[in-house]
Every structure is written in structure tokens, then in C-alpha cells.
Amino acid sequence: MRVYVLNGPNLGRLGSRQVDVYGVTSYSDLADMCADVGAELGLDVVVRQTDAEHELIGWLHAAADEGAAVVLNPAAWSHYSIAVRDACAMLRGPLVEVHISNIHAREEFRHHSVVSAVATGVICGLGVDGYRLALHHLASRPSDATA
Ligand code: DQA
């Protein structure tokens, strides 16, 4: 099964960005971890990061066309991008939204994600482990599951 692990703006700076909030794992270590976990689970994992909203939307369209599963950390776009949400709403495969930090314990403007209502499920506050858990969920999910 193909799984796209898609990351939004500033996540390419993991490892040096606000390490007290996001931890010391670098983006490249995170990408390697997702590839390794995917290989262990027999998933075909593709990991990407972008700071350009149109690029993420294009990747979501491609995932929708393929019927692929998606693990998405929309980063700051979570809180205001209706365009990203609308692209997520077109997905035919499961969507797991991941946040490294606990967005509910942070500034008020981070408490709401416009993506969550169209996600299959949400993992937040578990650090980069959230990505591993999302991949495990997708690997063990029945292929005809609707929720
Ligand atoms: C984040 C939380 C967002 O509020 C923030 O804008 C990010 C990362 C997280 O992974 O905790 O860039 O999505």
C-alpha cells in the first residue's frame, strides 16, 4: 500500500526549530524513520515536505487520484488553510493528521485545525512518534474500513 507522509511549512527545519517544542529529531532523521518503519510494515512510503501551499495541494490531488493513504502534518496551514482542507476532503484513502506538539496546550490560535474534520483520525502531542503510530495504524487497518 502506498502511503504519502506529507509535511507543511517549516517542518524542514526540525532539529533546529524550537527544540523545546518540536524536539531534536531532524527532518532528515524523521524522513528516514518513516521510510524504515514503512519498510518494516510492508508499506510503500513516500515522505515529502514543502513550504509552498500549492505544492502540497498538488501532492494531495495526486494522492486522491491514486486512492493512496496520507499521513499529513499540515503545520501552520492546519489553522487557516481552507484550500488544504478542501484538497484533503477529496482523498479517497484514509488521512491521519499528525502534530508533533500538543496543539491544544499551546496558543489559542493553534487549538483548532480546519483539517481535522475531514481527517480519519488525529494524533497530536506525541512528538515524532506520532508518525510511527500513524504508519502502524494504516498498516493494520482493514482495507474496507470507513472510519
Ligand atoms: C505543528 C503545530 C502547528 O501549530 C505549527 O504551526 C507547526 C507544527 C506540530 O507538528 O506540532 O508548524 O503542526
Short mmCIF file of N, CA and C and ligand atoms in Angstrom, two decimals:
data_model
loop_
_atom_site.label_atom_id
_atom_site.label_comp_id
_atom_site.label_asym_id
_atom_site.label_seq_id
_atom_site.Cartn_x
_atom_site.Cartn_y
_atom_site.Cartn_z
N MET A 1 0.85 -1.20 0.00
CA MET A 1 0.00 0.00 0.00
C MET A 1 0.89 1.25 0.00
N ARG A 2 0.54 2.19 -0.90
CA ARG A 2 1.26 3.45 -0.98
C ARG A 2 0.76 4.39 0.13
N VAL A 3 1.70 4.99 0.89
CA VAL A 3 1.36 6.00 1.91
C VAL A 3 2.21 7.24 1.66
N TYR A 4 1.57 8.36 1.49
CA TYR A 4 2.30 9.63 1.40
C TYR A 4 2.37 10.25 2.78
N VAL A 5 3.59 10.56 3.24
CA VAL A 5 3.79 11.27 4.50
C VAL A 5 4.15 12.70 4.11
N LEU A 6 3.20 13.61 4.26
CA LEU A 6 3.36 14.97 3.74
C LEU A 6 3.48 15.96 4.88
N ASN A 7 4.42 16.86 4.74
CA ASN A 7 4.73 17.82 5.81
C ASN A 7 4.69 19.23 5.28
N GLY A 8 4.04 20.12 6.03
CA GLY A 8 3.88 21.51 5.63
C GLY A 8 5.02 22.40 6.08
N PRO A 9 4.75 23.70 6.10
CA PRO A 9 5.81 24.70 6.22
C PRO A 9 6.59 24.64 7.53
N ASN A 10 7.87 24.88 7.38
CA ASN A 10 8.84 24.98 8.49
C ASN A 10 9.24 23.63 9.08
N LEU A 11 8.59 22.55 8.65
CA LEU A 11 8.95 21.25 9.22
C LEU A 11 10.29 20.74 8.68
N GLY A 12 10.74 21.33 7.58
CA GLY A 12 12.09 21.00 7.09
C GLY A 12 13.17 21.47 8.05
N ARG A 13 12.78 22.34 9.00
CA ARG A 13 13.74 22.90 9.97
C ARG A 13 13.76 22.11 11.28
N LEU A 14 13.04 20.98 11.31
CA LEU A 14 13.03 20.19 12.56
C LEU A 14 14.46 19.86 12.97
N GLY A 15 14.68 19.84 14.26
CA GLY A 15 16.03 19.54 14.77
C GLY A 15 16.72 20.81 15.22
N SER A 16 16.38 21.94 14.53
CA SER A 16 16.95 23.22 14.97
C SER A 16 15.84 24.20 15.33
N ARG A 17 14.62 23.91 14.88
CA ARG A 17 13.48 24.80 15.10
C ARG A 17 12.87 24.54 16.49
N GLN A 18 12.81 25.56 17.34
CA GLN A 18 12.12 25.46 18.65
C GLN A 18 12.21 24.04 19.23
N VAL A 19 13.43 23.64 19.56
CA VAL A 19 13.64 22.25 20.00
C VAL A 19 12.88 21.93 21.30
N ASP A 20 12.59 22.96 22.08
CA ASP A 20 11.81 22.74 23.30
C ASP A 20 10.38 22.31 22.97
N VAL A 21 9.89 22.70 21.79
CA VAL A 21 8.52 22.35 21.39
C VAL A 21 8.51 21.12 20.48
N TYR A 22 9.45 21.07 19.53
CA TYR A 22 9.39 20.03 18.49
C TYR A 22 10.44 18.93 18.64
N GLY A 23 11.36 19.09 19.62
CA GLY A 23 12.35 18.05 19.84
C GLY A 23 13.58 18.20 18.96
N VAL A 24 14.50 17.28 19.12
CA VAL A 24 15.82 17.40 18.46
C VAL A 24 15.95 16.54 17.20
N THR A 25 14.92 15.75 16.90
CA THR A 25 14.98 14.92 15.68
C THR A 25 14.96 15.83 14.46
N SER A 26 15.92 15.65 13.55
CA SER A 26 15.96 16.49 12.35
C SER A 26 14.93 15.99 11.34
N TYR A 27 14.61 16.83 10.36
CA TYR A 27 13.66 16.40 9.34
C TYR A 27 14.19 15.19 8.60
N SER A 28 15.50 15.18 8.31
CA SER A 28 16.01 14.02 7.55
C SER A 28 15.97 12.76 8.39
N ASP A 29 16.18 12.87 9.71
CA ASP A 29 16.04 11.68 10.58
C ASP A 29 14.57 11.23 10.62
N LEU A 30 13.66 12.19 10.65
CA LEU A 30 12.23 11.85 10.64
C LEU A 30 11.86 11.12 9.33
N ALA A 31 12.38 11.64 8.21
CA ALA A 31 12.09 11.01 6.92
C ALA A 31 12.66 9.60 6.88
N ASP A 32 13.89 9.42 7.41
CA ASP A 32 14.49 8.07 7.44
C ASP A 32 13.67 7.14 8.33
N MET A 33 13.24 7.64 9.48
CA MET A 33 12.44 6.83 10.40
C MET A 33 11.14 6.37 9.72
N CYS A 34 10.48 7.28 9.00
CA CYS A 34 9.23 6.90 8.32
C CYS A 34 9.51 5.86 7.25
N ALA A 35 10.61 6.01 6.52
CA ALA A 35 10.95 5.03 5.47
C ALA A 35 11.25 3.68 6.12
N ASP A 36 12.00 3.68 7.23
CA ASP A 36 12.34 2.41 7.91
C ASP A 36 11.09 1.72 8.45
N VAL A 37 10.24 2.49 9.12
CA VAL A 37 9.01 1.91 9.68
C VAL A 37 8.13 1.38 8.54
N GLY A 38 8.04 2.15 7.46
CA GLY A 38 7.26 1.71 6.31
C GLY A 38 7.79 0.39 5.76
N ALA A 39 9.12 0.28 5.65
CA ALA A 39 9.72 -0.96 5.12
C ALA A 39 9.40 -2.14 6.04
N GLU A 40 9.52 -1.91 7.36
CA GLU A 40 9.18 -2.98 8.33
C GLU A 40 7.73 -3.44 8.18
N LEU A 41 6.85 -2.50 7.87
CA LEU A 41 5.42 -2.80 7.83
C LEU A 41 4.95 -3.20 6.42
N GLY A 42 5.86 -3.18 5.47
CA GLY A 42 5.49 -3.54 4.10
C GLY A 42 4.70 -2.45 3.40
N LEU A 43 4.90 -1.20 3.82
CA LEU A 43 4.22 -0.08 3.17
C LEU A 43 5.18 0.59 2.19
N ASP A 44 4.61 1.14 1.14
CA ASP A 44 5.40 1.89 0.16
C ASP A 44 5.29 3.37 0.56
N VAL A 45 6.25 3.83 1.38
CA VAL A 45 6.15 5.16 1.98
C VAL A 45 6.94 6.20 1.18
N VAL A 46 6.28 7.31 0.89
CA VAL A 46 6.93 8.44 0.21
C VAL A 46 6.82 9.63 1.16
N VAL A 47 7.97 10.21 1.55
CA VAL A 47 7.98 11.30 2.53
C VAL A 47 8.38 12.61 1.84
N ARG A 48 7.59 13.65 2.06
CA ARG A 48 7.86 14.95 1.42
C ARG A 48 7.58 16.10 2.38
N GLN A 49 8.24 17.21 2.11
CA GLN A 49 7.99 18.44 2.89
C GLN A 49 8.00 19.62 1.93
N THR A 50 7.12 20.58 2.18
CA THR A 50 7.13 21.79 1.35
C THR A 50 6.74 23.02 2.17
N ASP A 51 7.28 24.16 1.72
CA ASP A 51 6.86 25.44 2.30
C ASP A 51 5.88 26.15 1.36
N ALA A 52 5.52 25.49 0.25
CA ALA A 52 4.65 26.11 -0.76
C ALA A 52 3.28 25.41 -0.76
N GLU A 53 2.25 26.17 -0.44
CA GLU A 53 0.91 25.59 -0.28
C GLU A 53 0.43 24.89 -1.56
N HIS A 54 0.70 25.51 -2.72
CA HIS A 54 0.23 24.91 -3.98
C HIS A 54 0.90 23.56 -4.21
N GLU A 55 2.13 23.41 -3.73
CA GLU A 55 2.82 22.13 -3.92
C GLU A 55 2.15 21.04 -3.09
N LEU A 56 1.83 21.35 -1.85
CA LEU A 56 1.12 20.37 -1.01
C LEU A 56 -0.22 19.99 -1.64
N ILE A 57 -0.93 20.99 -2.15
CA ILE A 57 -2.24 20.72 -2.75
C ILE A 57 -2.09 19.80 -3.96
N GLY A 58 -1.05 20.02 -4.76
CA GLY A 58 -0.80 19.13 -5.90
C GLY A 58 -0.53 17.70 -5.45
N TRP A 59 0.25 17.54 -4.37
CA TRP A 59 0.53 16.19 -3.85
C TRP A 59 -0.75 15.53 -3.34
N LEU A 60 -1.62 16.32 -2.71
CA LEU A 60 -2.89 15.77 -2.21
C LEU A 60 -3.79 15.35 -3.38
N HIS A 61 -3.80 16.15 -4.46
CA HIS A 61 -4.59 15.76 -5.64
C HIS A 61 -4.09 14.43 -6.20
N ALA A 62 -2.77 14.29 -6.27
CA ALA A 62 -2.20 13.04 -6.81
C ALA A 62 -2.58 11.87 -5.90
N ALA A 63 -2.51 12.08 -4.58
CA ALA A 63 -2.88 11.02 -3.64
C ALA A 63 -4.36 10.67 -3.80
N ALA A 64 -5.20 11.68 -4.03
CA ALA A 64 -6.63 11.43 -4.24
C ALA A 64 -6.84 10.61 -5.50
N ASP A 65 -6.15 10.97 -6.57
CA ASP A 65 -6.29 10.23 -7.83
C ASP A 65 -5.86 8.78 -7.68
N GLU A 66 -4.81 8.56 -6.89
CA GLU A 66 -4.30 7.19 -6.68
C GLU A 66 -5.11 6.40 -5.66
N GLY A 67 -5.92 7.10 -4.84
CA GLY A 67 -6.63 6.43 -3.74
C GLY A 67 -5.67 6.05 -2.63
N ALA A 68 -4.54 6.75 -2.54
CA ALA A 68 -3.50 6.42 -1.55
C ALA A 68 -3.87 6.91 -0.16
N ALA A 69 -3.23 6.31 0.85
CA ALA A 69 -3.35 6.78 2.24
C ALA A 69 -2.38 7.95 2.44
N VAL A 70 -2.76 8.84 3.37
CA VAL A 70 -1.92 10.02 3.64
C VAL A 70 -1.75 10.21 5.13
N VAL A 71 -0.50 10.46 5.54
CA VAL A 71 -0.19 10.97 6.88
C VAL A 71 0.22 12.42 6.64
N LEU A 72 -0.51 13.35 7.24
CA LEU A 72 -0.27 14.77 6.94
C LEU A 72 -0.03 15.57 8.21
N ASN A 73 1.11 16.26 8.24
CA ASN A 73 1.28 17.32 9.24
C ASN A 73 1.17 18.63 8.47
N PRO A 74 -0.01 19.27 8.52
CA PRO A 74 -0.21 20.48 7.74
C PRO A 74 0.48 21.70 8.35
N ALA A 75 1.10 21.51 9.54
CA ALA A 75 1.82 22.60 10.24
C ALA A 75 0.90 23.82 10.35
N ALA A 76 1.42 25.02 10.09
CA ALA A 76 0.61 26.23 10.31
C ALA A 76 -0.64 26.26 9.43
N TRP A 77 -0.60 25.60 8.27
CA TRP A 77 -1.79 25.60 7.39
C TRP A 77 -2.98 24.94 8.07
N SER A 78 -2.71 24.05 9.05
CA SER A 78 -3.80 23.41 9.79
C SER A 78 -4.81 24.42 10.30
N HIS A 79 -4.30 25.58 10.68
CA HIS A 79 -5.13 26.52 11.44
C HIS A 79 -5.92 27.48 10.57
N TYR A 80 -5.60 27.53 9.26
CA TYR A 80 -6.34 28.52 8.44
C TYR A 80 -6.52 28.17 6.99
N SER A 81 -5.90 27.09 6.48
CA SER A 81 -5.98 26.87 5.02
C SER A 81 -7.18 26.04 4.61
N ILE A 82 -8.22 26.74 4.14
CA ILE A 82 -9.40 26.04 3.62
C ILE A 82 -9.02 25.30 2.33
N ALA A 83 -8.03 25.82 1.61
CA ALA A 83 -7.59 25.15 0.37
C ALA A 83 -6.98 23.78 0.69
N VAL A 84 -6.17 23.70 1.74
CA VAL A 84 -5.59 22.41 2.13
C VAL A 84 -6.70 21.48 2.62
N ARG A 85 -7.61 22.01 3.41
CA ARG A 85 -8.74 21.18 3.88
C ARG A 85 -9.55 20.64 2.71
N ASP A 86 -9.86 21.50 1.73
CA ASP A 86 -10.66 21.07 0.59
C ASP A 86 -9.94 19.98 -0.20
N ALA A 87 -8.62 20.10 -0.32
CA ALA A 87 -7.85 19.06 -1.02
C ALA A 87 -7.89 17.76 -0.20
N CYS A 88 -7.81 17.88 1.12
CA CYS A 88 -7.90 16.67 1.97
C CYS A 88 -9.27 16.01 1.84
N ALA A 89 -10.30 16.82 1.69
CA ALA A 89 -11.67 16.28 1.60
C ALA A 89 -11.87 15.44 0.33
N MET A 90 -10.98 15.62 -0.66
CA MET A 90 -11.09 14.84 -1.91
C MET A 90 -10.43 13.48 -1.80
N LEU A 91 -9.63 13.26 -0.73
CA LEU A 91 -8.92 11.98 -0.63
C LEU A 91 -9.91 10.83 -0.55
N ARG A 92 -9.54 9.71 -1.14
CA ARG A 92 -10.39 8.52 -1.09
C ARG A 92 -9.85 7.51 -0.10
N GLY A 93 -8.54 7.58 0.18
CA GLY A 93 -7.92 6.72 1.19
C GLY A 93 -7.96 7.40 2.55
N PRO A 94 -7.52 6.68 3.60
CA PRO A 94 -7.52 7.26 4.94
C PRO A 94 -6.50 8.40 5.07
N LEU A 95 -6.84 9.36 5.94
CA LEU A 95 -5.96 10.50 6.21
C LEU A 95 -5.73 10.57 7.72
N VAL A 96 -4.46 10.45 8.13
CA VAL A 96 -4.12 10.63 9.54
C VAL A 96 -3.38 11.97 9.66
N GLU A 97 -3.98 12.88 10.42
CA GLU A 97 -3.36 14.18 10.67
C GLU A 97 -2.45 14.04 11.88
N VAL A 98 -1.22 14.51 11.74
CA VAL A 98 -0.26 14.40 12.83
C VAL A 98 0.27 15.79 13.20
N HIS A 99 0.34 16.03 14.50
CA HIS A 99 1.04 17.20 15.02
C HIS A 99 2.05 16.71 16.05
N ILE A 100 3.25 17.19 15.94
CA ILE A 100 4.32 16.78 16.87
C ILE A 100 4.01 17.30 18.27
N SER A 101 3.59 18.55 18.33
CA SER A 101 3.27 19.16 19.63
C SER A 101 1.79 18.97 19.95
N ASN A 102 1.45 19.19 21.22
CA ASN A 102 0.04 19.16 21.61
C ASN A 102 -0.56 20.54 21.32
N ILE A 103 -1.20 20.66 20.16
CA ILE A 103 -1.70 21.97 19.73
C ILE A 103 -2.73 22.53 20.71
N HIS A 104 -3.39 21.65 21.47
CA HIS A 104 -4.44 22.11 22.41
C HIS A 104 -3.85 22.72 23.67
N ALA A 105 -2.58 22.47 23.91
CA ALA A 105 -1.93 23.01 25.12
C ALA A 105 -1.11 24.26 24.79
N ARG A 106 -1.23 24.73 23.54
CA ARG A 106 -0.42 25.87 23.11
C ARG A 106 -1.29 27.12 22.92
N GLU A 107 -0.82 28.06 22.12
CA GLU A 107 -1.57 29.30 21.93
C GLU A 107 -2.98 28.98 21.39
N GLU A 108 -3.93 29.84 21.75
CA GLU A 108 -5.33 29.62 21.34
C GLU A 108 -5.47 29.43 19.82
N PHE A 109 -4.70 30.19 19.04
CA PHE A 109 -4.87 30.11 17.57
C PHE A 109 -4.48 28.75 17.02
N ARG A 110 -3.78 27.93 17.83
CA ARG A 110 -3.41 26.59 17.37
C ARG A 110 -4.42 25.52 17.78
N HIS A 111 -5.39 25.89 18.60
CA HIS A 111 -6.29 24.86 19.14
C HIS A 111 -7.19 24.24 18.08
N HIS A 112 -7.53 25.02 17.05
CA HIS A 112 -8.43 24.50 16.03
C HIS A 112 -7.66 24.16 14.76
N SER A 113 -7.91 22.97 14.21
CA SER A 113 -7.37 22.60 12.90
C SER A 113 -8.55 22.48 11.95
N VAL A 114 -8.48 23.19 10.83
CA VAL A 114 -9.57 23.11 9.84
C VAL A 114 -9.52 21.78 9.09
N VAL A 115 -8.40 21.07 9.21
CA VAL A 115 -8.23 19.78 8.52
C VAL A 115 -8.90 18.64 9.29
N SER A 116 -8.94 18.74 10.63
CA SER A 116 -9.33 17.59 11.46
C SER A 116 -10.69 17.01 11.11
N ALA A 117 -11.63 17.88 10.74
CA ALA A 117 -12.99 17.38 10.45
C ALA A 117 -13.04 16.50 9.21
N VAL A 118 -12.04 16.60 8.35
CA VAL A 118 -12.03 15.74 7.15
C VAL A 118 -10.96 14.65 7.25
N ALA A 119 -10.31 14.56 8.42
CA ALA A 119 -9.31 13.50 8.63
C ALA A 119 -9.99 12.25 9.17
N THR A 120 -9.37 11.11 8.94
CA THR A 120 -9.87 9.87 9.53
C THR A 120 -9.60 9.89 11.02
N GLY A 121 -8.43 10.38 11.41
CA GLY A 121 -8.06 10.49 12.81
C GLY A 121 -6.92 11.47 12.97
N VAL A 122 -6.69 11.86 14.22
CA VAL A 122 -5.68 12.88 14.52
C VAL A 122 -4.80 12.38 15.66
N ILE A 123 -3.49 12.57 15.50
CA ILE A 123 -2.53 12.26 16.58
C ILE A 123 -1.79 13.55 16.88
N CYS A 124 -1.80 13.98 18.13
CA CYS A 124 -1.02 15.17 18.42
C CYS A 124 -0.41 15.09 19.81
N GLY A 125 0.76 15.71 19.94
CA GLY A 125 1.41 15.82 21.25
C GLY A 125 2.32 14.66 21.60
N LEU A 126 2.52 13.72 20.69
CA LEU A 126 3.35 12.55 20.99
C LEU A 126 4.72 12.64 20.34
N GLY A 127 5.08 13.86 19.94
CA GLY A 127 6.38 14.04 19.30
C GLY A 127 6.41 13.35 17.94
N VAL A 128 7.63 13.08 17.45
CA VAL A 128 7.73 12.45 16.12
C VAL A 128 7.24 11.01 16.15
N ASP A 129 7.04 10.45 17.34
CA ASP A 129 6.46 9.12 17.46
C ASP A 129 5.07 9.06 16.81
N GLY A 130 4.40 10.20 16.73
CA GLY A 130 3.08 10.25 16.11
C GLY A 130 3.10 9.72 14.68
N TYR A 131 4.18 9.97 13.96
CA TYR A 131 4.28 9.49 12.58
C TYR A 131 4.36 7.96 12.57
N ARG A 132 5.17 7.40 13.49
CA ARG A 132 5.32 5.95 13.57
C ARG A 132 3.96 5.31 13.88
N LEU A 133 3.25 5.90 14.85
CA LEU A 133 1.95 5.37 15.23
C LEU A 133 0.95 5.45 14.07
N ALA A 134 1.02 6.54 13.32
CA ALA A 134 0.11 6.70 12.17
C ALA A 134 0.38 5.61 11.14
N LEU A 135 1.66 5.32 10.88
CA LEU A 135 2.00 4.28 9.90
C LEU A 135 1.55 2.91 10.40
N HIS A 136 1.72 2.64 11.70
CA HIS A 136 1.25 1.36 12.25
C HIS A 136 -0.26 1.25 12.10
N HIS A 137 -0.96 2.33 12.37
CA HIS A 137 -2.42 2.31 12.21
C HIS A 137 -2.80 1.96 10.77
N LEU A 138 -2.15 2.63 9.81
CA LEU A 138 -2.51 2.41 8.40
C LEU A 138 -2.20 0.97 7.98
N ALA A 139 -1.10 0.43 8.51
CA ALA A 139 -0.71 -0.94 8.13
C ALA A 139 -1.67 -1.98 8.69
N SER A 140 -2.30 -1.67 9.82
CA SER A 140 -3.15 -2.69 10.45
C SER A 140 -4.64 -2.45 10.19
N ARG A 141 -4.95 -1.41 9.45
CA ARG A 141 -6.33 -1.03 9.19
C ARG A 141 -6.96 -1.95 8.13
N PRO A 142 -8.17 -2.43 8.38
CA PRO A 142 -8.80 -3.23 7.33
C PRO A 142 -8.97 -2.39 6.07
N SER A 143 -8.77 -2.98 4.90
CA SER A 143 -8.77 -2.18 3.67
C SER A 143 -10.15 -1.59 3.34
N ASP A 144 -11.24 -2.19 3.92
CA ASP A 144 -12.57 -1.64 3.62
C ASP A 144 -13.11 -0.76 4.76
N ALA A 145 -12.22 -0.38 5.70
CA ALA A 145 -12.68 0.45 6.83
C ALA A 145 -13.13 1.81 6.34
N THR A 146 -14.20 2.32 6.97
CA THR A 146 -14.68 3.66 6.59
C THR A 146 -14.45 4.67 7.70
N ALA A 147 -14.07 4.20 8.90
CA ALA A 147 -13.82 5.16 10.00
C ALA A 147 -12.56 4.75 10.73
C1 DQA B 1 2.62 21.60 14.25
C2 DQA B 1 1.81 22.55 15.12
C3 DQA B 1 1.43 23.82 14.34
O1 DQA B 1 0.69 24.70 15.17
C4 DQA B 1 2.68 24.53 13.89
O2 DQA B 1 2.34 25.66 13.09
C5 DQA B 1 3.65 23.66 13.19
C6 DQA B 1 3.83 22.28 13.63
C7 DQA B 1 3.12 20.39 15.05
O3 DQA B 1 3.60 19.45 14.40
O4 DQA B 1 3.08 20.39 16.29
O5 DQA B 1 4.36 24.10 12.30
O6 DQA B 1 1.78 21.11 13.20
#
